[in-house]
Tab-separated table of C-alpha atoms in Angstrom:
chain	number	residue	atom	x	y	z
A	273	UNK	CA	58.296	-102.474	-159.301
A	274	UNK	CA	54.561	-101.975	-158.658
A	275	UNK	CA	53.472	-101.212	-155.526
A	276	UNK	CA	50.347	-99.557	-153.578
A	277	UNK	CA	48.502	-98.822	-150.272
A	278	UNK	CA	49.536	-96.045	-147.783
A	279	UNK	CA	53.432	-95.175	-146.664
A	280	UNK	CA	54.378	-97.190	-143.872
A	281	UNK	CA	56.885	-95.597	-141.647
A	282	UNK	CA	58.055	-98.155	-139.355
A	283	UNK	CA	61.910	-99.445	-140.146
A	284	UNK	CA	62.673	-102.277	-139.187
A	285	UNK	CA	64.514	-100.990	-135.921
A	286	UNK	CA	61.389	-98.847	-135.117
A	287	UNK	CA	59.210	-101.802	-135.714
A	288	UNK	CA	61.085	-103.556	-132.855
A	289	UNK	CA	61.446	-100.703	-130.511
A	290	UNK	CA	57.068	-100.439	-131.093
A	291	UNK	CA	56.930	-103.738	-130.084
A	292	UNK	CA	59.180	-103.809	-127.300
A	293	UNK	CA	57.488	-100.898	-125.956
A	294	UNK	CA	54.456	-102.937	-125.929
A	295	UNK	CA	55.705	-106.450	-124.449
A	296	UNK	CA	58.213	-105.096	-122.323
A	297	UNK	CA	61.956	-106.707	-122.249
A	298	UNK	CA	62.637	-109.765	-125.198
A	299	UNK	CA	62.593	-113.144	-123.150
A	300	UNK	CA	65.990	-114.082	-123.013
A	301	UNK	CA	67.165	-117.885	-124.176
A	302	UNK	CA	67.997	-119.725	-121.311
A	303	UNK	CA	70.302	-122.247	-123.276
A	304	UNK	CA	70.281	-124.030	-126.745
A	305	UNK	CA	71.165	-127.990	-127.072
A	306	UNK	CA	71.998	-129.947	-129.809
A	307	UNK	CA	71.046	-133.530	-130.351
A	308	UNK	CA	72.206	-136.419	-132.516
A	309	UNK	CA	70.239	-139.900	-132.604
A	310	UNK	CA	73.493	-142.161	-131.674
A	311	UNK	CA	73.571	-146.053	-133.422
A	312	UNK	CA	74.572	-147.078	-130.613
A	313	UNK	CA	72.739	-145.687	-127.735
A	314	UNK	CA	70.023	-143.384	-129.182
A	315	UNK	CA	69.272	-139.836	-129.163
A	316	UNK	CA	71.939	-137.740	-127.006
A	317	UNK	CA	73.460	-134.309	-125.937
A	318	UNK	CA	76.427	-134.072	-128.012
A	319	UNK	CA	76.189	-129.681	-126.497
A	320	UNK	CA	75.155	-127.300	-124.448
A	321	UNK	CA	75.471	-123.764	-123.781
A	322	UNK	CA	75.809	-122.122	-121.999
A	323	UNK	CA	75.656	-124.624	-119.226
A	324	UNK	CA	73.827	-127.965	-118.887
A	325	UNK	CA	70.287	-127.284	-118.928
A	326	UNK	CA	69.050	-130.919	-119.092
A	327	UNK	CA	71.668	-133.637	-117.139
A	328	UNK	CA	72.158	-137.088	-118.612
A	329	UNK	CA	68.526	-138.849	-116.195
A	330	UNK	CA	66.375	-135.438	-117.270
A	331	UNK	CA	67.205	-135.848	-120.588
A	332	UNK	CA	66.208	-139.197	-120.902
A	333	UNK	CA	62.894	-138.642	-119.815
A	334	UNK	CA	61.696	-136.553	-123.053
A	335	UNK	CA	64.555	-137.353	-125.597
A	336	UNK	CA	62.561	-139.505	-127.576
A	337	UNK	CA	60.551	-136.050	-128.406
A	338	UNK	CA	63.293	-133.732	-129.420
A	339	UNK	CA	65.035	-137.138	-131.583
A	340	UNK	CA	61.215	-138.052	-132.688
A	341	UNK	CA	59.334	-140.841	-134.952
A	342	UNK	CA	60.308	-139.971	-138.684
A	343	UNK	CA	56.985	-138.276	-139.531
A	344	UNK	CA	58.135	-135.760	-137.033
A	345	UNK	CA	61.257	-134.724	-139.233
A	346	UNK	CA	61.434	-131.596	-141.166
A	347	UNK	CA	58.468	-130.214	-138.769
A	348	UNK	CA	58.649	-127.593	-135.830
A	349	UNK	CA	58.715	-129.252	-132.246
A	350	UNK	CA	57.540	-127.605	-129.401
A	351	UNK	CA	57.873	-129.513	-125.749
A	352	UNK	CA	57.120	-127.868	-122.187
A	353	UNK	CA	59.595	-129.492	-120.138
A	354	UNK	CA	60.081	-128.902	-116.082
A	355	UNK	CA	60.614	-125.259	-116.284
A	356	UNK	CA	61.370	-124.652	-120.094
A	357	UNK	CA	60.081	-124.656	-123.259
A	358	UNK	CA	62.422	-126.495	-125.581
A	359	UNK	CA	62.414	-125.788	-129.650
A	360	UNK	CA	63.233	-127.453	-132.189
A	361	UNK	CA	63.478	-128.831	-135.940
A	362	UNK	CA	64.553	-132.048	-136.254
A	363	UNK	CA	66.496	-133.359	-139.440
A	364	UNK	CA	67.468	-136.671	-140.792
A	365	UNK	CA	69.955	-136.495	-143.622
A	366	UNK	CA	70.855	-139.661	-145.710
A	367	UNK	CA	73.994	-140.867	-147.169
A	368	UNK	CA	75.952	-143.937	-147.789
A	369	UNK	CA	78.226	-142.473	-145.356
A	370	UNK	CA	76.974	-142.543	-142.269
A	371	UNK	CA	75.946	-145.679	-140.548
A	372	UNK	CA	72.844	-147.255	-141.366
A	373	UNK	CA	72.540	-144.310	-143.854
A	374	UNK	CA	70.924	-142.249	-141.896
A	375	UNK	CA	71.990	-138.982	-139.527
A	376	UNK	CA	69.533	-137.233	-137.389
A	377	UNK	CA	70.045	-134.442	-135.584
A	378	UNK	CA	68.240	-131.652	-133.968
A	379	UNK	CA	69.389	-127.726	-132.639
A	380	UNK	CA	67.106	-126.805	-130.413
A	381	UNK	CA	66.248	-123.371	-128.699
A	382	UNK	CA	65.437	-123.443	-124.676
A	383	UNK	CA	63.379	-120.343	-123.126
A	384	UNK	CA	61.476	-120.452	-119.861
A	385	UNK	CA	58.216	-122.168	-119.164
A	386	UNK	CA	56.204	-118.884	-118.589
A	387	UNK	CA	57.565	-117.241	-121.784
A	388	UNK	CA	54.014	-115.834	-123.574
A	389	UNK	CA	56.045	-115.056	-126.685
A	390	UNK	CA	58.081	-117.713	-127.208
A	391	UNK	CA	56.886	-118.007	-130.718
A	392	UNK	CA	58.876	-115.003	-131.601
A	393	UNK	CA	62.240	-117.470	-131.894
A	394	UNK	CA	60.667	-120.033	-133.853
A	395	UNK	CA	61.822	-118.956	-137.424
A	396	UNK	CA	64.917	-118.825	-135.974
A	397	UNK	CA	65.132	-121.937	-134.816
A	398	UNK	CA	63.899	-123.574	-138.641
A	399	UNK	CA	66.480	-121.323	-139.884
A	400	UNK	CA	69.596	-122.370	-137.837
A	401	UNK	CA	68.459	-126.490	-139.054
A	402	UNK	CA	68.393	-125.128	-142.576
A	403	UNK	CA	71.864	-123.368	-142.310
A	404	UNK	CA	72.960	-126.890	-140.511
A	405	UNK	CA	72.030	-128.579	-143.317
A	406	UNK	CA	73.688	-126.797	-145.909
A	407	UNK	CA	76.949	-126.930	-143.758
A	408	UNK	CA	76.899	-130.561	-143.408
A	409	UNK	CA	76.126	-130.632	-147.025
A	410	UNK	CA	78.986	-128.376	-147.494
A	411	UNK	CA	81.960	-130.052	-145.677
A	412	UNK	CA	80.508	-133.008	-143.372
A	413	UNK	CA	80.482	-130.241	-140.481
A	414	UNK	CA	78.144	-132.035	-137.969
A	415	UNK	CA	79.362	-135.571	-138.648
A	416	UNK	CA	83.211	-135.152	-139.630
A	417	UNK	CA	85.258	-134.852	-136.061
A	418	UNK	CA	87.384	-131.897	-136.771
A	419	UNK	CA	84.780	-129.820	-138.054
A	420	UNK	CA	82.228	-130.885	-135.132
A	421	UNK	CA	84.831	-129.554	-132.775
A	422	UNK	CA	83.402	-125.721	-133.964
A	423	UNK	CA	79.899	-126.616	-133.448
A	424	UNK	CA	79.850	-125.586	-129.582
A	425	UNK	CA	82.033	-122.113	-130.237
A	426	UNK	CA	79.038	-121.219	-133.010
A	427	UNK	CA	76.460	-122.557	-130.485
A	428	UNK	CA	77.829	-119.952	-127.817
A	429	UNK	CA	78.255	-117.166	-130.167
A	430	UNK	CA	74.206	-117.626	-131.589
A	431	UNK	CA	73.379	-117.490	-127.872
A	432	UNK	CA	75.221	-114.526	-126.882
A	433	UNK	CA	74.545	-112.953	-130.194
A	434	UNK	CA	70.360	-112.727	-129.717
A	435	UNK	CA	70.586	-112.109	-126.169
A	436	UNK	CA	72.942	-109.522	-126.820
A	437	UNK	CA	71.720	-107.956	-129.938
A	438	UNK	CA	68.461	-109.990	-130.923
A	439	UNK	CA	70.434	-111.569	-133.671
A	440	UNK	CA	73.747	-112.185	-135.284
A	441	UNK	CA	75.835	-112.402	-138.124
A	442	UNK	CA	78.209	-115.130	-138.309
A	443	UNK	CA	80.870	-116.403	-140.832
A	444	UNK	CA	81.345	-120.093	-140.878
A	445	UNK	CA	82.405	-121.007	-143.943
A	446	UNK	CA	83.903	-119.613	-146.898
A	447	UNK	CA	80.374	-120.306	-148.238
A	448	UNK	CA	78.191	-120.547	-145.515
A	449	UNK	CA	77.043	-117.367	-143.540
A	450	UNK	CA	74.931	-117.256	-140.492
A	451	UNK	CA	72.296	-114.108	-140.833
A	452	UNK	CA	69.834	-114.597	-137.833
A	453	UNK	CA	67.352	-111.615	-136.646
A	454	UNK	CA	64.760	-111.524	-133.992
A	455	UNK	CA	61.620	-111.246	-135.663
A	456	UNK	CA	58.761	-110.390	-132.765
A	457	UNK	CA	55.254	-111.849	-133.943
A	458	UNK	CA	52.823	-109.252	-133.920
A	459	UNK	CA	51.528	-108.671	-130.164
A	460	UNK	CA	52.659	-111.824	-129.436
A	461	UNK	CA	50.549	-113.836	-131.966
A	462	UNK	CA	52.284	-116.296	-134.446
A	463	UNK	CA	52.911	-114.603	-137.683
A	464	UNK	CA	50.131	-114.881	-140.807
A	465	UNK	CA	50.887	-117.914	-142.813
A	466	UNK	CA	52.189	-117.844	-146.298
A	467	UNK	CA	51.286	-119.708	-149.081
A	468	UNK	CA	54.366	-120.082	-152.201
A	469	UNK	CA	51.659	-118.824	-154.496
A	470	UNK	CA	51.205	-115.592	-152.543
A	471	UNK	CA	52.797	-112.439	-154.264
A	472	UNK	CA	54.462	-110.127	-152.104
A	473	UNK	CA	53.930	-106.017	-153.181
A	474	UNK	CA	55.895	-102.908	-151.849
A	475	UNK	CA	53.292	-101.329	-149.319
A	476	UNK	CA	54.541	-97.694	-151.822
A	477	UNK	CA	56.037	-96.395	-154.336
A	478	UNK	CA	58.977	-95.660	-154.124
A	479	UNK	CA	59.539	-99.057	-152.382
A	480	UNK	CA	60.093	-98.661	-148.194
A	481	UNK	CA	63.449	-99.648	-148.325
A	482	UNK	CA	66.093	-97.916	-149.524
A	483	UNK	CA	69.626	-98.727	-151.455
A	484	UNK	CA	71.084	-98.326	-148.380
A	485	UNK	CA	69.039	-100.284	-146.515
A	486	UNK	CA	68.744	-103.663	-148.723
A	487	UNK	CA	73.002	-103.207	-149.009
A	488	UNK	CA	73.223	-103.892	-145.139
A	489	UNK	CA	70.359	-106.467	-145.164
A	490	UNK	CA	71.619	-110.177	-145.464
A	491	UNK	CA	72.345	-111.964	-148.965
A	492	UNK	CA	68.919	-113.903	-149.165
A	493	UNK	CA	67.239	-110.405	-148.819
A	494	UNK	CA	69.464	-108.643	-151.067
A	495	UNK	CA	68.486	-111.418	-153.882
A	496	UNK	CA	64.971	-111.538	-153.164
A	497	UNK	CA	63.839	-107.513	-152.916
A	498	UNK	CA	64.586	-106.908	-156.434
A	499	UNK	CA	62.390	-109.914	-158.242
A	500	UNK	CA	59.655	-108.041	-155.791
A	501	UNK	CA	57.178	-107.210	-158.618
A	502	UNK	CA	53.853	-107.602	-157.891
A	503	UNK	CA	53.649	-110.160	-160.182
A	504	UNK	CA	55.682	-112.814	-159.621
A	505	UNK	CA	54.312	-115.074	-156.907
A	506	UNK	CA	57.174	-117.027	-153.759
A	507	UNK	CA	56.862	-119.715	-155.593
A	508	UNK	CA	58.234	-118.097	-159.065
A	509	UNK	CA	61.158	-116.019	-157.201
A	510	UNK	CA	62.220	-119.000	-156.018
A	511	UNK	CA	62.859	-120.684	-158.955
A	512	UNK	CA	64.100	-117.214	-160.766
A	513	UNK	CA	66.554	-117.015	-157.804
A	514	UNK	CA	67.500	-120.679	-157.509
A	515	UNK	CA	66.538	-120.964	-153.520
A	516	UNK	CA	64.485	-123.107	-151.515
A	517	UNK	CA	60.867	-121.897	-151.503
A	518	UNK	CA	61.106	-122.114	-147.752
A	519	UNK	CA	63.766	-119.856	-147.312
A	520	UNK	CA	62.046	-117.390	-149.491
A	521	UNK	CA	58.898	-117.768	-147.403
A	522	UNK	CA	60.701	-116.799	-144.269
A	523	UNK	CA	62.475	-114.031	-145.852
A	524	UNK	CA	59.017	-112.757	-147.447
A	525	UNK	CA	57.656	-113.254	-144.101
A	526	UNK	CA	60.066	-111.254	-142.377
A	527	UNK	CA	59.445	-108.283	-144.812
A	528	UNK	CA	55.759	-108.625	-144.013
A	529	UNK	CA	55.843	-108.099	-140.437
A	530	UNK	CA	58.161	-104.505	-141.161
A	531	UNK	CA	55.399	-103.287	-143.254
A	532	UNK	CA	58.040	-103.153	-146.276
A	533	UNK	CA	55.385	-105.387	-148.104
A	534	UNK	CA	51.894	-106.825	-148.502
A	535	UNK	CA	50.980	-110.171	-149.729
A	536	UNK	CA	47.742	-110.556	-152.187
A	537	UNK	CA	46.560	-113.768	-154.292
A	538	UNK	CA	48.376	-114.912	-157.059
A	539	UNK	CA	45.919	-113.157	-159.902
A	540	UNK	CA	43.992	-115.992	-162.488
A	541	UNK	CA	41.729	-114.919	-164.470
A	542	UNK	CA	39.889	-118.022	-163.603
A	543	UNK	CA	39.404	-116.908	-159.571
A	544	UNK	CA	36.157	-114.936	-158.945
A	545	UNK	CA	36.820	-111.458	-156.915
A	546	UNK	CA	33.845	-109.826	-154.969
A	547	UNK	CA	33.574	-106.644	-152.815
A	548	UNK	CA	33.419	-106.173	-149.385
A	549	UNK	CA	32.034	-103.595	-146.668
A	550	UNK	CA	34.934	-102.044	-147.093
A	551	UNK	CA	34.227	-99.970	-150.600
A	552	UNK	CA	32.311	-97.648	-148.860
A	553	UNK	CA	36.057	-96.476	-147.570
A	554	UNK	CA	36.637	-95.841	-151.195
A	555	UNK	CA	33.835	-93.653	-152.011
A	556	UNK	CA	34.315	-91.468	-149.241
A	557	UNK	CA	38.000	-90.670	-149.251
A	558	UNK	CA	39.662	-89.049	-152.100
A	559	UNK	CA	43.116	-89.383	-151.424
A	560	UNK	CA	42.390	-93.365	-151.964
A	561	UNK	CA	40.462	-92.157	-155.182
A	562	UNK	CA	43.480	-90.364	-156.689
A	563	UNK	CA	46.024	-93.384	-155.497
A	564	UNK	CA	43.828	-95.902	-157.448
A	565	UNK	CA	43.305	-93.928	-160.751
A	566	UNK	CA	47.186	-93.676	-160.223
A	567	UNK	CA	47.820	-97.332	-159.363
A	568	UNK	CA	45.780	-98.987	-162.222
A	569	UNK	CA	47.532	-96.754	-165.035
A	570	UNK	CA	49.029	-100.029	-167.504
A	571	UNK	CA	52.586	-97.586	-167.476
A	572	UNK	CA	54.349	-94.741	-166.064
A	573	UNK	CA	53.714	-92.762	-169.492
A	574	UNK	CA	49.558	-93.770	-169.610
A	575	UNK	CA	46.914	-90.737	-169.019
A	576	UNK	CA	48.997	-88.405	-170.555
A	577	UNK	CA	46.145	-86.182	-171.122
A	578	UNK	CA	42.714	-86.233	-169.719
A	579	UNK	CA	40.930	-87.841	-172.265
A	580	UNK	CA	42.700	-91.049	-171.484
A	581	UNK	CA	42.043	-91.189	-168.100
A	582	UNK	CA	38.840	-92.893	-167.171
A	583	UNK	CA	36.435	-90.535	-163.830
A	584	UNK	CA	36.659	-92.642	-160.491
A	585	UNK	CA	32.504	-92.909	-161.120
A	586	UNK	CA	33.524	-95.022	-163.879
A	587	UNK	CA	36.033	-97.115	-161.585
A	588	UNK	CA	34.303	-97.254	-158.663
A	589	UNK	CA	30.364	-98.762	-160.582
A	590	UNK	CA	33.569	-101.391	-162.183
A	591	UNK	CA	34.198	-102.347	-158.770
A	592	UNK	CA	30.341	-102.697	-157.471
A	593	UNK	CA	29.723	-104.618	-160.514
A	594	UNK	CA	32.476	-107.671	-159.313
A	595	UNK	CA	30.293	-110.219	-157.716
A	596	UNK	CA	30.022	-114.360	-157.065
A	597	UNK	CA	28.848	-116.350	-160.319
A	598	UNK	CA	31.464	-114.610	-162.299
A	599	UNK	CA	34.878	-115.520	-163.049
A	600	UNK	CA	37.256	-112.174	-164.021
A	601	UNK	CA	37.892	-113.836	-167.159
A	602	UNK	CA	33.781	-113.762	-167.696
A	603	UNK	CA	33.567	-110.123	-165.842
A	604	UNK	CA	36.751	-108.364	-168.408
A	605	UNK	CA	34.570	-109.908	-171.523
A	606	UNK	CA	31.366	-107.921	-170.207
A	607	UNK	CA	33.085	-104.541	-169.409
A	608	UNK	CA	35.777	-103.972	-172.035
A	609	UNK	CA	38.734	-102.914	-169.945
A	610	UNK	CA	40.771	-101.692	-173.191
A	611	UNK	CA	38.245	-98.917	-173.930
A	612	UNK	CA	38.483	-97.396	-170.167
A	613	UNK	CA	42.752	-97.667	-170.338
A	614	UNK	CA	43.700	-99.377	-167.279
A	615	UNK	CA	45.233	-102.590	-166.075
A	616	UNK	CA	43.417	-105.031	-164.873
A	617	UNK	CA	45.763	-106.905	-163.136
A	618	UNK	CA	46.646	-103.996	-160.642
A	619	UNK	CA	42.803	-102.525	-160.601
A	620	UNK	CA	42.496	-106.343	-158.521
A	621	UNK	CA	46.077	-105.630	-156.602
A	622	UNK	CA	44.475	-102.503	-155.437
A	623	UNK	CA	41.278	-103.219	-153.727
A	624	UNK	CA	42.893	-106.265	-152.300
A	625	UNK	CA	45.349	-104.464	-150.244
A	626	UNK	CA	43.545	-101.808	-149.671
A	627	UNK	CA	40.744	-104.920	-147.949
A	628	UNK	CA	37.659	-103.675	-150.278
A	629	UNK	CA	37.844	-106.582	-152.629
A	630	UNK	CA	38.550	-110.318	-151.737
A	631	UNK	CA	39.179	-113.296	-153.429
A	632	UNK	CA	36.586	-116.021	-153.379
A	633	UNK	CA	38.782	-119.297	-153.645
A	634	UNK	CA	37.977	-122.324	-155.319
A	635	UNK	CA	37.600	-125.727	-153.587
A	636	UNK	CA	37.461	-128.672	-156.041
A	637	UNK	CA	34.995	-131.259	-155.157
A	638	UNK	CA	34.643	-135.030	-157.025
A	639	UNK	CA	31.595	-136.174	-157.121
A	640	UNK	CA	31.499	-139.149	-158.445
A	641	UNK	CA	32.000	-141.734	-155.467
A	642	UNK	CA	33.599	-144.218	-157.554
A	643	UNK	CA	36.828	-142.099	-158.940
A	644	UNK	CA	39.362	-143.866	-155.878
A	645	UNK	CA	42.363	-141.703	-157.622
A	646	UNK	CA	44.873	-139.747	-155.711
A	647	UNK	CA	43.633	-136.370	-156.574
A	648	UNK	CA	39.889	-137.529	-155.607
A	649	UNK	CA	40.912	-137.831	-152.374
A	650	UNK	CA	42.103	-134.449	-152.216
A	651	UNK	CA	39.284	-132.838	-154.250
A	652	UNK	CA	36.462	-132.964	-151.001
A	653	UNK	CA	35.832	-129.428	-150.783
A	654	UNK	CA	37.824	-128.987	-148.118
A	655	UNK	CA	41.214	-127.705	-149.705
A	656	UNK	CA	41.323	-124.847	-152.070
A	657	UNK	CA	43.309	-125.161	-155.359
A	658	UNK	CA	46.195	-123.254	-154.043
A	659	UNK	CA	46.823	-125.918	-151.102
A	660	UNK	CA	46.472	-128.347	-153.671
A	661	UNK	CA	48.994	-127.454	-156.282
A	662	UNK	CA	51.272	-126.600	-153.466
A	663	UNK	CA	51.112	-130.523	-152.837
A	664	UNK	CA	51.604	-131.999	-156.622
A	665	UNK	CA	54.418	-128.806	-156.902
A	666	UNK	CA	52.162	-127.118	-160.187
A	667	UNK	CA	50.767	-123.593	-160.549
A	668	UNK	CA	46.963	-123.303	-159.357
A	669	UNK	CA	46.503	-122.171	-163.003
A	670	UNK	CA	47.240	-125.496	-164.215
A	671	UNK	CA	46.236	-127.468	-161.604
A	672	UNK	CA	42.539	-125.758	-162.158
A	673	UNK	CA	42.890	-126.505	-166.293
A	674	UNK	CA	43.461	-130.244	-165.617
A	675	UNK	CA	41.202	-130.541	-163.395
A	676	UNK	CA	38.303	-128.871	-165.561
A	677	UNK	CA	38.872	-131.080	-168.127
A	678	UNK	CA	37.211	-133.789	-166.559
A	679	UNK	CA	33.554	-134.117	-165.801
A	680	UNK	CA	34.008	-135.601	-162.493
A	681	UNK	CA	34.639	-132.486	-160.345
A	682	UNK	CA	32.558	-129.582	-159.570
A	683	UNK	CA	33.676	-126.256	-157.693
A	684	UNK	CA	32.868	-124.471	-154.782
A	685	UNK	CA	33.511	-120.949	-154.363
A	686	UNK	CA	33.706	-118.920	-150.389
């Protein structure tokens, strides 16, 4: 597994106890609801726990937001209502099944008004829908009437569960599992988004988290922390694991905020890297000097002897010499990596988590007014190729190829 940067020495318990000690006392849910858009009389309460929050003439007054217009499906919903904050992820399955084909429904997470941190519960809250989902999938549970019978009993025990303990683990089905954890956003801010063609990287080596430690996480951890490679990008664990990308993100995401891992650009040879302020750090410390000639060994077994092992001078004028108007594939065939022994791929990996090298990204721009395809429309400078193969569901790499092919785009690199 590769990995880099300094040891990190928060757990994840310690990492909550930091932040606690910082924010003061978790706010406590006040309630969670769950919806259904009825045929015959529109969105309702089917439940509430643990008592009812929002009576039959409130409810009416902002249903139509928590049960919203389609475009509104599959999306986080956030509504200040009265004295709460309500959350939610509305869902609308289809199947010949259900009437009109169509079942909507929507679990929903209420906290109070003046929560500042509220943002804290909303991976939860996209989690529970996506467990919903695969239980309805499963065995009909939210729309078959002896199964729906359980839904409040698992409502009440997810309530009690992260008020209690700040999460739960729950058993519903022989294949379905409930594994829900508190994740507190860093001083209060919404956590760092994640793109599927990020790679996550143990912050050291060995990785932070022991055997031990991954056998008491939950399954979708268990299958994800040992495809961590440095490497392989979300996107590509996904598909090695055979689970939704977005799951994967959340997972990935969760492991970020413990300081188990760190998250640089997928590497191209294609992107341009470039240094920042930040080499100076390099120069002067020589503890970072001796983890970097360590790091960008190409095995275990390189530098066996001293003549193998290119002088950080030799490293460090490599870095200066990365700069804009160069592509890495264009920089490697100027400085002969092979004859200095080391990796390429992890001399990159280095200075971008250690924040002295950056990626410039690539925004594709058309330029010829008169090209009215799809990806024209997308290609006006504004989106970088990663957002834009995340939308056609290809690799940047390819995306990039295709597009270069053609003599209507140009490229912009910041």
């Amino acid at each position: 597994m590769a990995s880099t940067s300094t040891a990190i020495n928060f757990t994840m318990n310690e990492a909550m106890n930091s932040f606690l000690s910082e924010i003061g006392e978790i706010p406590k849910l006040e309630g969670i609801i769950y919806a259904e858009f009825d045929t015959n009389t529109g969105p309702v309460i089917r439940y509430q726990v643990p008592r009812e929050i929002f009576p039959t003439q409130r409810w009416r007054t902002f249903s139509n937001a928590v049960i919203p217009r389609r475009e509104m499906f599959n999306k986080l919903i956030k509504i200040a209502f009265h004295d709460y904050k309500v959350m939610g992820h509305p869902v609308c399955l289809k199947h010949r099944r259900y009437p009109r084909g169509d079942f909507i429904f929507n679990l929903c997470f209420v906290v109070s008004k003046d929560s500042t941190i509220d943002c804290m519960y909303e991976p939860l809250v996209q989690k529970c829908s996506q467990y919903l989902v695969e239980l309805e999938r499963e065995c009909w549970f939210l729309s078959k009437s002896a199964a729906k019978r359980k839904m409040p009993r698992l409502m009440r025990k997810i309530f009690k569960g992260i008020n209690n303990n700040a999460g739960c683990e729950l058993a519903v089905t022989k294949a379905t599992t409930f594994y829900l954890k508190l994740c507190p956003s860093f001083h209060g801010k919404e956590p760092p988004k994640i793109s599927k063609y990020m790679v996550p990287m143990f912050t050291r080596n060995p990785p932070p988290i022991s055997a031990e430690q991954i056998h008491k996480m939950d399954i979708l951890s268990r299958k994800i922390i040992p495809h961590i490679d440095g490497v392989r990008c979300i996107k590509e664990i996904s598909n090695v694991i055979e689970i939704e990308s977005d799951l994967v993100e959340r997972c990935v995401q969760n492991l970020h905020f413990y300081g188990c891992i760190t998250l640089v650009p997928l590497f191209m040879y294609s992107n341009t890297y470039v240094t920042t302020e930040k080499l100076h750090n390099l120069y002067t410390d020589g503890r970072m000097q001796e983890e970097c000639l360590e790091f960008i060994k190409r095995t275990q077994n390189d530098w066996s002897t001293d003549e193998k092992r290119p002088t950080f001078p030799q490293i460090f004028r490599l870095y200066a010499s990365l700069k804009t108007g160069y592509t890495l594939k264009e920089w490697v065939g100027r400085i002969e990596p092979d004859m200095l022994n080391f990796d390429v791929r992890k001399f990159i990996q280095f200075g971008l988590c250690r924040g002295f090298v950056r990626k410039l990204s690539v925004y594709p721009f058309c330029k010829n007014p008169n090209n009215t395809s799809r990806i024209a429309t997308f290609c006006n400078g504004s989106r970088p190729v990663e957002d834009i193969a995340i939308h056609y569901r290809c690799s940047p790499f390819d995306l990039l190829s295709m597009l270069q092919k053609h003599k209507d785009f140009v490229y912009i690199s910041k």
